[in-house]
Tab-separated table of C-alpha atoms in Angstrom:
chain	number	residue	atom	x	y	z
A	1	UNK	CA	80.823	140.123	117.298
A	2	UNK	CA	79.788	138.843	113.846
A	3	UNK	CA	77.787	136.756	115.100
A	4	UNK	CA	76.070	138.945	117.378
A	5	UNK	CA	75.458	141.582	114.120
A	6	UNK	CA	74.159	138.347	111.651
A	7	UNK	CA	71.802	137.262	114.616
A	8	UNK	CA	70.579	141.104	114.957
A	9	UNK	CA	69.811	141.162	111.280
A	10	UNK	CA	68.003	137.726	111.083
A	11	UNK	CA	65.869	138.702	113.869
A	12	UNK	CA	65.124	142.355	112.926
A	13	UNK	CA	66.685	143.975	115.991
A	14	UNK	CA	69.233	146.923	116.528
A	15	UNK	CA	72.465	145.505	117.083
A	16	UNK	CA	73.615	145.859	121.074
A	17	UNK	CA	75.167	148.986	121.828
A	18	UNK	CA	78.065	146.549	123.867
A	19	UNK	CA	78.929	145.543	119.918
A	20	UNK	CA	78.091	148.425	118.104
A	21	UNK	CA	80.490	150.471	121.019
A	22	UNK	CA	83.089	147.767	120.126
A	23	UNK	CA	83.238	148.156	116.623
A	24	UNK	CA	83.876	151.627	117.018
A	25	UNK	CA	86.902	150.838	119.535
A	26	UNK	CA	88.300	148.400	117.323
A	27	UNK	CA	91.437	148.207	115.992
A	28	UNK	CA	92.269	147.311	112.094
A	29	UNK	CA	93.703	144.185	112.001
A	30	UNK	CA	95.837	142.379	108.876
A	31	UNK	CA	94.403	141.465	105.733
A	32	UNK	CA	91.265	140.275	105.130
A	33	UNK	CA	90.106	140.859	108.457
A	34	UNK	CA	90.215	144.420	108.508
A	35	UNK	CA	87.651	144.559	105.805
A	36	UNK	CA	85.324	142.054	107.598
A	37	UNK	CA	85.260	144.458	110.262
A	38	UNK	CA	84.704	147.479	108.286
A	39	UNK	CA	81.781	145.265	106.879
A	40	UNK	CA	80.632	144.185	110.122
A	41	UNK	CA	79.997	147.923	110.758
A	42	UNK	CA	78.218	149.083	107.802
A	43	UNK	CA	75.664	145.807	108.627
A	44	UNK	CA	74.890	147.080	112.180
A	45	UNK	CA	74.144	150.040	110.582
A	46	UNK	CA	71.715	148.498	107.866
A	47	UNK	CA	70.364	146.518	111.036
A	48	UNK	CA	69.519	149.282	112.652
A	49	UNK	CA	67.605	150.768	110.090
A	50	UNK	CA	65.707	147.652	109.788
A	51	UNK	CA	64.785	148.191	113.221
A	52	UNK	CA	63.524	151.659	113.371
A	53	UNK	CA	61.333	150.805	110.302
A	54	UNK	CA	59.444	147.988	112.266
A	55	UNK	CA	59.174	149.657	115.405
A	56	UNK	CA	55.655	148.850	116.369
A	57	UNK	CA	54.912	152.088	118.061
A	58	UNK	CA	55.520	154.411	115.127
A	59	UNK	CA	53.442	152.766	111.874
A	60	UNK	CA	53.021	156.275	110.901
A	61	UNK	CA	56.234	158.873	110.572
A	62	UNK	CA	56.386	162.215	110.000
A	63	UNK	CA	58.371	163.958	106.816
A	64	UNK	CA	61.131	164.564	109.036
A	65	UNK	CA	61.275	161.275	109.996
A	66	UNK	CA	61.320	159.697	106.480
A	67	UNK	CA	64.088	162.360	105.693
A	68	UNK	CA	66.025	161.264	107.864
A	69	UNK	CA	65.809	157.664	107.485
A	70	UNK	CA	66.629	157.640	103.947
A	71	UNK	CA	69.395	160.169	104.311
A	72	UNK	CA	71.332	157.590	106.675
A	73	UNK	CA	70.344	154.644	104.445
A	74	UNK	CA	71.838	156.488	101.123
A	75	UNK	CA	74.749	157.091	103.801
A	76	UNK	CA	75.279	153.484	104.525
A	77	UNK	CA	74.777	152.765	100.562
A	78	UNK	CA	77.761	155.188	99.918
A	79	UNK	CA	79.958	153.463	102.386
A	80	UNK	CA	78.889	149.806	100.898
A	81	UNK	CA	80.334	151.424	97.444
A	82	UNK	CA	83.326	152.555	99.015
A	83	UNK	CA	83.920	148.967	100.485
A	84	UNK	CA	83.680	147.583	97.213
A	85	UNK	CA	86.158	150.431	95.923
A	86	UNK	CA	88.693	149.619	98.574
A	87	UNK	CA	89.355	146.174	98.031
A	88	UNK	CA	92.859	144.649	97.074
A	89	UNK	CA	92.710	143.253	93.262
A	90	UNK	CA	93.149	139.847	94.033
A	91	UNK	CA	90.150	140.084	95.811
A	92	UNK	CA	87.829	140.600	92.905
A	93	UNK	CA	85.820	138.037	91.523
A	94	UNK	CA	87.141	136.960	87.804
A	95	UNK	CA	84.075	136.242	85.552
A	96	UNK	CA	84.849	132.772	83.464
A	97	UNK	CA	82.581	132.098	80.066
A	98	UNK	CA	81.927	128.562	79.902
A	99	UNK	CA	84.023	126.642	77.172
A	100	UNK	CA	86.523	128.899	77.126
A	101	UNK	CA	87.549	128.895	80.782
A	102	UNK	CA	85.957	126.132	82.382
A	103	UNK	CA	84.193	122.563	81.073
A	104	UNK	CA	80.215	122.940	79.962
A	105	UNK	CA	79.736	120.819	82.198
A	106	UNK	CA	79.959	122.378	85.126
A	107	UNK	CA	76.138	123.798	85.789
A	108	UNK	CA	76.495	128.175	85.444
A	109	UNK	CA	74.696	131.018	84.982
A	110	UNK	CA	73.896	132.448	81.763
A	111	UNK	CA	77.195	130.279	80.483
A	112	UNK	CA	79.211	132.510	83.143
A	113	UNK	CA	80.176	131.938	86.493
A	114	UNK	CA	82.946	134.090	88.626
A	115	UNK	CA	86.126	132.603	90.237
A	116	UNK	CA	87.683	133.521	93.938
A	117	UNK	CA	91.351	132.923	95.544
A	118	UNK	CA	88.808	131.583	98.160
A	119	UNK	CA	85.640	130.442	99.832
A	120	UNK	CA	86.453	133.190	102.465
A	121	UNK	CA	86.340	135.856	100.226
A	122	UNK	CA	83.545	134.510	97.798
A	123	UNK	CA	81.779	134.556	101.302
A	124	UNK	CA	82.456	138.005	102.050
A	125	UNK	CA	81.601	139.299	98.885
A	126	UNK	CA	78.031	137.614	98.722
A	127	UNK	CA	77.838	139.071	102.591
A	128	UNK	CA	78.116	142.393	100.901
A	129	UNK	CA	75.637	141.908	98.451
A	130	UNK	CA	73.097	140.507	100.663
A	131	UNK	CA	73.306	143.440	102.986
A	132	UNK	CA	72.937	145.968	99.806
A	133	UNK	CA	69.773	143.979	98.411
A	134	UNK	CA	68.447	144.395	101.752
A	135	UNK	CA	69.774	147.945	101.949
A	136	UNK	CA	67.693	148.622	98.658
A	137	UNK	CA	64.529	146.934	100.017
A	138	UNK	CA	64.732	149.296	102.940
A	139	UNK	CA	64.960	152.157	100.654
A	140	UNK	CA	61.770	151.244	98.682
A	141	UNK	CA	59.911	150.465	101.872
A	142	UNK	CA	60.929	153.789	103.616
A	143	UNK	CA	59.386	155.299	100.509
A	144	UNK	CA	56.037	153.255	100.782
A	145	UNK	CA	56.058	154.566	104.671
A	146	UNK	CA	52.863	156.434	105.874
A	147	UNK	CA	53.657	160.130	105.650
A	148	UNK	CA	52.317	163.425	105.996
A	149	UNK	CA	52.871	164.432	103.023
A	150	UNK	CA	55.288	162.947	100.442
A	151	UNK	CA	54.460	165.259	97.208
A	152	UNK	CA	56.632	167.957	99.954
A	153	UNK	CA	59.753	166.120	99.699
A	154	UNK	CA	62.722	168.163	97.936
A	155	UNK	CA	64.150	165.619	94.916
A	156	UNK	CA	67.645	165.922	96.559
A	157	UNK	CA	70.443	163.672	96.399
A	158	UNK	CA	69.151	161.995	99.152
A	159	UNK	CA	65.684	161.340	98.144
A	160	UNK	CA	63.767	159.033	95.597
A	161	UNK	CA	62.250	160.607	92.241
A	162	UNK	CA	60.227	157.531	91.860
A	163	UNK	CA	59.795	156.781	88.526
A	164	UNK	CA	63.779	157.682	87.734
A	165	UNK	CA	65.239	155.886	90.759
A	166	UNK	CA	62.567	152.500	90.166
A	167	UNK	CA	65.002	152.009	87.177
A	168	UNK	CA	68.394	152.793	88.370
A	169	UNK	CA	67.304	149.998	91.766
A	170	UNK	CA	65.904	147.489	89.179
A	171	UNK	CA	69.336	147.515	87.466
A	172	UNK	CA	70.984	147.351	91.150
A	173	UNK	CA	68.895	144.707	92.334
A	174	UNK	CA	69.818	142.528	88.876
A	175	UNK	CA	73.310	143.116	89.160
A	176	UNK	CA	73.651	141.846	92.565
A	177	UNK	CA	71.602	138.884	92.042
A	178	UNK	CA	73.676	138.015	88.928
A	179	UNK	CA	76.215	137.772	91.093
A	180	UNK	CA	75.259	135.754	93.855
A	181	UNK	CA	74.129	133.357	90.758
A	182	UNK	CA	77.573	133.820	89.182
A	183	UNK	CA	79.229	132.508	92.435
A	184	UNK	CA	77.112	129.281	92.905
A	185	UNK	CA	79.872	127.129	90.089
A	186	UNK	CA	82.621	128.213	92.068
A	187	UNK	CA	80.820	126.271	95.307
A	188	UNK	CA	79.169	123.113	93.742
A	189	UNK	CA	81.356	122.509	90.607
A	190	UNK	CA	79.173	119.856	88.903
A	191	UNK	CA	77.887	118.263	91.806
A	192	UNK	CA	74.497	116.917	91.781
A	193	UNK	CA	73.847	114.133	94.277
A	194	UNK	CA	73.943	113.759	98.037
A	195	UNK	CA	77.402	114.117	99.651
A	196	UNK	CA	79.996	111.723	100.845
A	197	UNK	CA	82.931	111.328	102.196
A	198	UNK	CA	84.048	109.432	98.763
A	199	UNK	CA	84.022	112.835	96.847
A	200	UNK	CA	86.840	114.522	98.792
A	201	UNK	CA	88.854	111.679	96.220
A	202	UNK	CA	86.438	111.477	93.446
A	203	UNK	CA	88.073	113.039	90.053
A	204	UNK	CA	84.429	113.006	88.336
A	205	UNK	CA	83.300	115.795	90.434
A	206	UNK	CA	85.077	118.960	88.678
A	207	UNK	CA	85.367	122.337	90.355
A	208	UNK	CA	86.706	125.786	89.605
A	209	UNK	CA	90.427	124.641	91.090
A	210	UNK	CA	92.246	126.828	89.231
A	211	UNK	CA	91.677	129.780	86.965
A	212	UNK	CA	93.197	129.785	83.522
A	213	UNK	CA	96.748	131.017	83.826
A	214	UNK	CA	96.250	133.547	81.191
A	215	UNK	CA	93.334	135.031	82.734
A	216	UNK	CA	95.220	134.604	86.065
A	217	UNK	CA	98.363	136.476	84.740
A	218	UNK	CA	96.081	139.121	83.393
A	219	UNK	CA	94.189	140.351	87.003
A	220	UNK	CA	96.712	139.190	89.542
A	221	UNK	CA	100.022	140.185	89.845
A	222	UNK	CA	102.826	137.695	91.281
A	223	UNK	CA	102.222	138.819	94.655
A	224	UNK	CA	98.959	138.169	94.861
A	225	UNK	CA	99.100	134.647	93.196
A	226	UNK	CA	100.887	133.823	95.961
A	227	UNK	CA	98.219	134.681	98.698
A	228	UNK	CA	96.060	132.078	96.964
A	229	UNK	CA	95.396	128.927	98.859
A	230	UNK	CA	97.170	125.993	96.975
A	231	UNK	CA	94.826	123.431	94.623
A	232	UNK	CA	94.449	120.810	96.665
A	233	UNK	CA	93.594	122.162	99.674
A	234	UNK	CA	91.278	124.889	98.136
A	235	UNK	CA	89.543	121.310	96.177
A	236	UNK	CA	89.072	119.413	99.855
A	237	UNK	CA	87.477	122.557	101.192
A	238	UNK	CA	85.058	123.459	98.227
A	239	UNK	CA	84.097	119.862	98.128
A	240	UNK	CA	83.732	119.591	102.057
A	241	UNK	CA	82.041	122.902	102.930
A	242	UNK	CA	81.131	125.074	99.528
A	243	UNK	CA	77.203	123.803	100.009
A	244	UNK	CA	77.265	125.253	103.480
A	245	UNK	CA	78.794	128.158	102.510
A	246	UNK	CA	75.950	128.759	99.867
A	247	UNK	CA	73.171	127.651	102.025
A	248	UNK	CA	72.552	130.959	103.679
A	249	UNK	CA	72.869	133.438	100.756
A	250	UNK	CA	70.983	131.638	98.750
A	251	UNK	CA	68.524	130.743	101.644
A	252	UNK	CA	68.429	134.699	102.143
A	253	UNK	CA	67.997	135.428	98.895
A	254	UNK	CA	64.629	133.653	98.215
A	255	UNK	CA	63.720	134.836	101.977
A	256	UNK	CA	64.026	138.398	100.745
A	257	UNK	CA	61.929	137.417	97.702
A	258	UNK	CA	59.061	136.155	99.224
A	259	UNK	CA	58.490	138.590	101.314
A	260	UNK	CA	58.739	141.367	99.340
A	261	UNK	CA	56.993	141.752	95.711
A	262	UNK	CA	58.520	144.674	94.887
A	263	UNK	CA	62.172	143.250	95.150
A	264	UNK	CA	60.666	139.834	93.524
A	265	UNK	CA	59.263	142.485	90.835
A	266	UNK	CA	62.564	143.829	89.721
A	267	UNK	CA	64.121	140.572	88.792
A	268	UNK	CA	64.905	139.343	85.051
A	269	UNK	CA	62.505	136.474	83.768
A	270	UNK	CA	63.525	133.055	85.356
A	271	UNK	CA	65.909	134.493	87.681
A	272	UNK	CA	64.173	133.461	90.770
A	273	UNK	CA	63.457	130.291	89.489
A	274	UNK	CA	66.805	129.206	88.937
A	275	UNK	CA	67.639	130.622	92.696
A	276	UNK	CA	65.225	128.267	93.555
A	277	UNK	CA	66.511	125.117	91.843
A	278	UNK	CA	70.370	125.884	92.946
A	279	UNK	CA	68.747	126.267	96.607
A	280	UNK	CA	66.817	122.666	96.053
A	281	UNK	CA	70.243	121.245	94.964
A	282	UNK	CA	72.245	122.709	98.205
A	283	UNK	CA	69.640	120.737	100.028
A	284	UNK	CA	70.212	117.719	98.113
A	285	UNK	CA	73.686	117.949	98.453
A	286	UNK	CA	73.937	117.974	102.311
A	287	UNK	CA	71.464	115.295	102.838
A	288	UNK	CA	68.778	118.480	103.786
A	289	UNK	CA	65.827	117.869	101.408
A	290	UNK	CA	62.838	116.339	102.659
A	291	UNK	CA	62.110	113.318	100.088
A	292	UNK	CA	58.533	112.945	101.633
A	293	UNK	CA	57.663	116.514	101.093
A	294	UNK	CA	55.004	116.072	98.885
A	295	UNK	CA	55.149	119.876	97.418
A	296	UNK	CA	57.381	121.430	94.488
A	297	UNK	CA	58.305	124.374	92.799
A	298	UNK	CA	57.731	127.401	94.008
A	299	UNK	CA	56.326	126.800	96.972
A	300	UNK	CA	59.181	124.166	98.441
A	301	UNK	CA	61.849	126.096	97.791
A	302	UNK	CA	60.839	129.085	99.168
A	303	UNK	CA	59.175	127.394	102.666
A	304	UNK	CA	62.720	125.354	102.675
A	305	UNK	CA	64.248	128.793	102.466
A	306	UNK	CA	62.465	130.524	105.238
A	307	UNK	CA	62.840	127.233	107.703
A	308	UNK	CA	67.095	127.609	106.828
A	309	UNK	CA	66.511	131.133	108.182
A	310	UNK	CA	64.785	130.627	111.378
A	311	UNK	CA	67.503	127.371	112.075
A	312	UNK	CA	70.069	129.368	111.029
A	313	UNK	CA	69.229	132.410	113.288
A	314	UNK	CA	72.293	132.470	115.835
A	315	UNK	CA	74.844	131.631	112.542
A	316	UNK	CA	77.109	134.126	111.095
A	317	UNK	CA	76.943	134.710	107.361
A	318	UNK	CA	73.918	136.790	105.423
């Protein structure tokens, strides 16, 4: 079912009404997959916003029409917020200042980077933030829509008074991609060079293993503590599969900025351009980067990006 919602997205489709029936049907399962679900939902919602906006045979919409698009996506933006609201505590991300809670010389962002119990739920929360970003995106392009008459709009809660709103999405936009930055330590550590099976045993390569106790003892009671998967086995997976797991947000990411100058627009000076470099080193990393590729910059990691997406179309993840 995931996979049938991350394909639907990737491709620009509604999500099949077999799947979007199911998640309806389904029944709330134990921790964490309950809120994966619940996720999964809200998506094939976004997705089928994304849909109705490129529907060939309507470039132009009426007022109504807008109205009602952008009251269901500031709908589906509620229900991302109360997502984020409902989570258990040990699920939130702990932001770590580097030297103080983790070596220098692990590559961050902005001298921060966040700490998870787990890949899992680092995925899960870049999933969400993905699927806002593109949320917002959708909001700004169902104001640039072809209408009647826009100036007729009432400035309710549901609707965009431009200049005031611009601001408040710039800050939303920054704040989610902060994040997604802030997660890319906890997947790479201080790797740099292609992988091997050597580093599952290599003690130079340092990671995020464990969070300092006292900020550990501070956010997580004993209960949770114990839901957290042990050291070693949390190292072997990071080491093993954290590059994959950052492929496709990161690969998203840039996507979303390419094609889209007013998302690229809101962005804080050099932000994209570290994306871009942490995306190159993914690449690097799993043996993915094309050493005869003749191009750099800008221009490579963003054409890398989009070629991720259209491999990666039938994959689950944002």
């Amino acid at each position: 079912m995931h996979l049938e919602i991350s394909s639907a997205m990737r491709r620009k489709r509604p999500v099949p009404s077999a799947v979007t029936s199911s998640l309806e049907k389904k029944v709330p399962t134990a921790m964490p997959y309950n809120l994966s679900d619940t996720l999964d939902g809200i998506v094939a919602a976004i997705a089928g916003i994304q849909a109705a906006l490129l529907e060939p045979s309507k470039p132009r919409r009426s007022d109504q029409a807008q109205k009602v698009l952008m009251t269901e996506a500031k709908r589906i933006d509620g229900q991302l917020l109360t997502w984020a609201r409902s989570i258990p505590r040990h699920w939130k991300p702990l932001t770590l200042v580097s030297g103080n809670d983790f070596l220098p010389s692990i590559p961050n962002y902005m001298d921060l980077c966040d700490g998870y119990p787990s890949c899992q739920i680092a995925n899960i929360w870049n999933l969400w933030r993905l699927q806002r970003l593109t949320l917002v995106k959708l909001i700004l392009g169902i104001v640039d829509l072809p209408s009647i008459d826009k100036t007729a709009w009432p400035l309710d809660e549901h609707h965009l008074n431009i200049p005031k709103d611009l601001a408040e999405y710039r800050e939303i936009v920054q704040d989610l991609v902060d994040s997604v930055c802030r997660s890319v330590p906890f997947y790479l550590g201080n790797r740099t060079t292609p992988s091997s099976m050597a580093d599952l045993t290599n003690p130079d390569i340092l990671l995020l293993d464990q969070l300092p106790l006292q900020l550990e003892q501070s956010i997580y009671t004993p209960q949770d503590r114990n839901l957290n998967v042990p050291s070693d086995e949390h190292r072997r997976h990071v080491i093993a599969q954290g590059p994959w797991h950052l492929m496709s947000p990161l690969s998203r990411l840039l996507t979303i900025l390419s094609e889209n100058a007013t998302i690229a627009s809101l962005l804080r000076p050099g932000q994209r351009q570290w994306i871009q470099a942490q995306f190159l080193r993914v690449l690097t990393l799993l043996h993915l980067f094309p050493v005869d590729h003749d191009h750099a910059g800008d221009i490579t990691a963003d054409f890398l990006a989009k070629q991720v997406r259209k491999g990666a179309v039938f994959m689950s993840g944002p």
